Coordinates of C-alpha atoms in Angstrom, one line a residue:
M411 CA 82.1 -48.8 -101.2
K412 CA 78.3 -48.6 -101.3
K413 CA 78.2 -50.5 -104.5
N414 CA 80.2 -53.4 -103.0
T415 CA 78.0 -53.3 -99.9
L416 CA 74.8 -53.6 -102.1
F417 CA 76.3 -56.5 -104.1
N418 CA 77.4 -58.4 -101.0
S419 CA 73.9 -57.9 -99.5
L420 CA 72.3 -59.4 -102.7
V421 CA 74.7 -62.4 -102.5
L422 CA 73.8 -63.0 -98.9
I423 CA 70.1 -62.9 -99.7
V424 CA 70.5 -65.5 -102.5
L425 CA 72.7 -67.7 -100.3
F426 CA 70.1 -67.5 -97.5
F427 CA 67.3 -68.7 -99.7
C428 CA 69.5 -71.5 -101.1
L429 CA 70.3 -72.7 -97.6
V430 CA 66.6 -72.6 -96.6
G431 CA 65.6 -74.6 -99.7
C432 CA 68.4 -77.1 -99.2
A433 CA 68.0 -77.6 -95.4
K434 CA 69.6 -80.8 -94.2
R435 CA 67.1 -83.5 -93.1
N436 CA 67.8 -86.5 -90.9
L437 CA 67.0 -89.6 -92.9
V438 CA 68.5 -92.0 -90.4
Y439 CA 66.3 -94.1 -88.2
F440 CA 67.4 -94.1 -84.5
S441 CA 70.0 -91.5 -85.3
D442 CA 70.5 -90.9 -81.5
I443 CA 72.3 -94.3 -81.3
E444 CA 75.9 -93.4 -81.8
A445 CA 77.8 -95.3 -84.5
G446 CA 80.0 -98.0 -83.0
S447 CA 78.3 -97.9 -79.7
D448 CA 76.3 -100.7 -78.1
F449 CA 72.6 -100.1 -77.1
S450 CA 70.3 -102.4 -75.3
T451 CA 67.0 -102.1 -73.6
E452 CA 64.5 -104.5 -72.0
I453 CA 61.8 -105.6 -74.3
P454 CA 58.6 -104.2 -72.7
D455 CA 55.4 -106.2 -72.2
F456 CA 53.5 -104.7 -75.1
P457 CA 49.7 -104.9 -74.8
E458 CA 48.2 -107.7 -76.9
P459 CA 45.7 -106.7 -79.7
K460 CA 42.1 -107.2 -78.7
I461 CA 39.4 -108.7 -80.8
Q462 CA 37.2 -106.2 -82.5
K463 CA 33.9 -106.1 -84.4
G464 CA 34.5 -107.2 -88.0
D465 CA 37.4 -109.5 -87.2
L466 CA 37.4 -112.8 -88.9
L467 CA 38.7 -115.6 -86.6
K468 CA 39.8 -119.1 -87.3
I469 CA 38.7 -121.2 -84.3
T470 CA 39.8 -124.8 -84.1
V471 CA 39.1 -127.4 -81.4
S472 CA 41.0 -130.6 -80.7
S473 CA 40.1 -133.4 -78.3
L474 CA 40.4 -137.1 -77.9
N475 CA 36.9 -137.5 -79.3
A476 CA 37.0 -137.7 -83.1
E477 CA 33.3 -137.0 -83.4
S478 CA 33.6 -133.9 -81.3
N479 CA 36.5 -132.7 -83.5
L480 CA 34.3 -133.0 -86.6
L481 CA 31.4 -131.3 -84.9
F482 CA 33.3 -128.2 -83.8
N483 CA 35.7 -127.9 -86.8
A484 CA 33.7 -128.8 -89.9
G485 CA 30.0 -128.5 -89.4
V486 CA 27.1 -130.3 -87.8
M487 CA 26.9 -134.0 -86.9
S488 CA 23.8 -135.8 -88.1
S489 CA 22.6 -139.4 -87.6
S490 CA 21.9 -141.8 -90.4
D491 CA 18.9 -144.3 -90.5
D492 CA 21.0 -147.0 -89.0
G493 CA 22.0 -144.8 -86.1
R494 CA 25.6 -144.1 -87.2
M495 CA 26.9 -140.5 -86.7
M496 CA 27.6 -138.7 -90.0
N497 CA 29.3 -135.4 -90.7
A498 CA 27.0 -133.1 -92.6
A499 CA 28.1 -131.6 -95.9
V500 CA 29.2 -128.3 -94.6
P501 CA 32.4 -126.5 -95.9
I502 CA 35.5 -126.6 -93.7
N503 CA 35.6 -123.7 -91.2
E504 CA 36.4 -120.5 -93.2
G505 CA 36.3 -118.3 -90.2
Y506 CA 33.9 -116.8 -87.7
L507 CA 33.0 -113.2 -88.1
V508 CA 32.8 -111.0 -85.0
D509 CA 29.4 -109.3 -85.5
K510 CA 28.2 -105.8 -84.6
N511 CA 27.4 -107.1 -81.1
G512 CA 31.0 -108.5 -80.6
Q513 CA 29.8 -112.1 -80.9
V514 CA 30.6 -115.1 -83.0
N515 CA 28.1 -117.9 -83.7
F516 CA 30.0 -121.1 -82.8
P517 CA 28.6 -124.7 -83.2
V518 CA 26.7 -126.0 -80.2
L519 CA 27.8 -123.1 -78.0
G520 CA 25.7 -120.6 -80.0
M521 CA 26.5 -116.8 -79.7
I522 CA 29.5 -116.1 -77.6
V523 CA 31.0 -112.7 -76.9
L524 CA 34.7 -112.4 -77.9
E525 CA 35.1 -108.6 -78.5
G526 CA 37.5 -106.9 -76.2
L527 CA 39.4 -110.1 -75.4
T528 CA 43.0 -111.0 -76.4
K529 CA 43.6 -114.2 -78.2
E530 CA 44.7 -115.9 -75.0
E531 CA 41.6 -114.7 -73.2
A532 CA 39.3 -115.9 -76.0
I533 CA 41.0 -119.3 -76.0
E534 CA 40.4 -119.6 -72.2
K535 CA 36.8 -118.5 -72.5
M536 CA 36.1 -120.9 -75.4
A537 CA 37.8 -123.8 -73.6
Q538 CA 35.7 -123.2 -70.4
R539 CA 32.5 -123.3 -72.4
L540 CA 33.6 -126.4 -74.4
E541 CA 34.4 -128.4 -71.3
E542 CA 30.6 -128.8 -70.8
Y543 CA 30.7 -131.0 -74.0
V544 CA 34.3 -132.2 -74.5
K545 CA 36.9 -133.4 -72.1
D546 CA 40.1 -131.5 -72.1
P547 CA 39.5 -129.4 -75.3
I548 CA 42.5 -127.7 -76.9
V549 CA 41.4 -124.4 -78.6
N550 CA 43.3 -122.4 -81.1
V551 CA 42.3 -118.9 -82.2
Q552 CA 43.9 -117.1 -85.2
Y553 CA 43.1 -113.9 -87.1
L554 CA 42.2 -114.4 -90.7
N555 CA 42.0 -110.7 -91.6
F556 CA 44.5 -109.0 -89.4
K557 CA 45.5 -106.0 -91.5
I558 CA 47.4 -102.7 -91.3
T559 CA 47.5 -99.8 -93.7
V560 CA 50.6 -97.8 -94.7
I561 CA 50.0 -94.6 -96.7
G562 CA 51.8 -91.3 -97.4
E563 CA 55.5 -91.0 -98.4
V564 CA 56.4 -94.7 -98.8
S565 CA 57.4 -96.6 -101.9
N566 CA 54.3 -98.9 -101.9
P567 CA 51.4 -97.5 -100.0
N568 CA 48.9 -100.3 -99.4
T569 CA 46.7 -102.3 -97.0
F570 CA 48.4 -105.5 -95.9
T571 CA 46.6 -108.6 -94.7
L572 CA 48.9 -110.6 -92.4
E573 CA 49.1 -114.2 -91.2
T574 CA 50.3 -113.0 -87.8
D575 CA 49.0 -110.5 -85.2
R576 CA 52.5 -109.4 -84.2
I577 CA 54.1 -106.8 -86.4
T578 CA 56.2 -103.7 -85.6
I579 CA 56.0 -100.3 -87.2
L580 CA 59.4 -101.0 -88.8
E581 CA 58.2 -104.2 -90.3
A582 CA 55.1 -102.4 -91.7
L583 CA 57.3 -99.8 -93.3
G584 CA 59.3 -102.6 -94.7
L585 CA 56.2 -104.1 -96.3
A586 CA 55.5 -100.7 -97.9
G587 CA 59.0 -100.5 -99.3
D588 CA 60.3 -98.0 -96.7
M589 CA 59.8 -94.3 -96.6
T590 CA 60.9 -92.1 -99.6
E591 CA 63.5 -89.4 -99.1
Y592 CA 60.6 -87.0 -98.6
G593 CA 59.1 -88.9 -95.7
K594 CA 59.3 -87.2 -92.3
R595 CA 60.8 -89.8 -90.1
E596 CA 60.4 -87.6 -87.0
N597 CA 56.7 -87.2 -87.4
V598 CA 55.0 -90.5 -88.3
L599 CA 51.3 -90.7 -87.5
I600 CA 49.5 -93.8 -86.2
I601 CA 45.7 -93.9 -86.1
R602 CA 44.3 -96.7 -83.9
D603 CA 40.8 -97.8 -82.8
E604 CA 41.0 -99.0 -79.2
D605 CA 38.2 -99.6 -76.7
G606 CA 35.7 -97.7 -78.8
V607 CA 38.0 -94.7 -79.1
R608 CA 39.9 -93.6 -82.2
K609 CA 43.4 -92.3 -81.3
A610 CA 46.0 -90.5 -83.4
V611 CA 49.6 -90.5 -82.1
R612 CA 52.8 -89.1 -83.7
L613 CA 56.1 -91.0 -83.4
N614 CA 59.7 -89.9 -83.9
L615 CA 61.6 -92.7 -85.6
N616 CA 64.8 -90.8 -85.2
D617 CA 64.6 -91.4 -81.5
K618 CA 65.5 -94.8 -79.9
S619 CA 62.9 -94.4 -77.2
I620 CA 60.3 -95.5 -79.8
L621 CA 61.5 -99.0 -79.2
N622 CA 59.8 -98.9 -75.8
S623 CA 56.6 -97.2 -77.0
R624 CA 53.3 -99.1 -76.8
Y625 CA 52.8 -98.1 -80.4
F626 CA 55.9 -99.9 -81.6
M627 CA 53.9 -103.1 -81.9
L628 CA 50.9 -102.5 -84.3
H629 CA 47.3 -103.6 -83.7
Q630 CA 44.5 -104.8 -86.0
N631 CA 43.4 -102.1 -88.4
D632 CA 46.2 -99.6 -87.5
V633 CA 46.8 -96.9 -90.1
I634 CA 50.4 -95.5 -90.5
Y635 CA 50.7 -92.2 -92.3
V636 CA 54.1 -90.9 -93.3
E637 CA 53.9 -87.1 -93.7
P638 CA 55.8 -85.5 -96.6
D639 CA 58.3 -82.7 -95.9
K640 CA 57.9 -79.1 -97.1
I641 CA 59.8 -79.7 -100.3
K642 CA 57.4 -82.4 -101.5
A643 CA 54.5 -80.2 -100.4
V644 CA 55.7 -77.3 -102.5
Q645 CA 56.2 -79.7 -105.5
A646 CA 52.7 -81.1 -105.1
S647 CA 51.1 -77.6 -104.9
T648 CA 53.1 -76.3 -107.9
N649 CA 52.2 -77.3 -111.5
Q650 CA 54.8 -77.9 -114.2
R651 CA 54.2 -74.5 -115.8
S652 CA 54.9 -72.7 -112.5
L653 CA 58.1 -74.7 -112.1
A654 CA 59.3 -73.7 -115.6
V655 CA 58.5 -70.1 -114.8
M656 CA 60.3 -70.3 -111.5
G657 CA 63.4 -71.9 -113.2
L658 CA 63.4 -69.2 -115.8
L659 CA 63.2 -66.4 -113.2
V660 CA 66.0 -68.0 -111.2
S661 CA 68.2 -68.2 -114.3
V662 CA 67.4 -64.5 -115.2
G663 CA 68.1 -63.5 -111.6
V664 CA 71.5 -65.2 -111.4
S665 CA 72.4 -63.6 -114.8
L666 CA 71.4 -60.2 -113.6
L667 CA 73.3 -60.6 -110.4
F668 CA 76.6 -61.3 -112.2
N669 CA 76.0 -58.5 -114.7
L670 CA 75.3 -56.2 -111.8
R671 CA 78.6 -57.2 -110.2
F672 CA 80.6 -56.2 -113.3
Y673 CA 78.6 -53.0 -113.6
L674 CA 79.3 -52.1 -109.9
E675 CA 83.0 -52.8 -110.4

């Protein structure tokens, strides 16, 4: 009786470690939305990204005055000997860099602070200043270096430069080829610089409430880090020789266990 009890105890111990090593993980996004059920939620008014130091902006101006359009979009107007206005040989606008003081150097207007403004606020500010020189100016502002970085347990970790300033965390993961099976969907880290403060927030992509999070829409220079699970961490910290030794020990242990069973019987 004692021999059988010993054998059963050994079997239970082996099964316990197997279950711990093979613990089930939830790989499904928004798994709390039941299959076959309808889910809807109001789209929240997500905060717009704000212009930061180091941003490269494309700023274009349109008006009814062709000479003004050339002046503000291509370079500097100069006059010829016969008095005609000529466009100076300046490359087409390749972008205005927001300097360390949060300013851009715009033709005629000079240094103008845009840091901390949304695109719409920057457009309004530029239009107000331009009205001193142009009637009814139409201003357009676009990011030329809006980028996000996705690292960790994804298929294609990289920094992505975008043509738009509206991208969700799901779209960013899509650009990176989605998470691997080792990525912890319940613990995704976003690092964001905002109003002079660097923040780190963890998101649970298994939870549908993330759809209403202010971090669902990404901002300029956001970094998304997908943390690996414990299995991947063990693999990374164990070299090939150790894995071979562990495999050998497991094989020997299983063999001894079955031999012990016959011996006890």
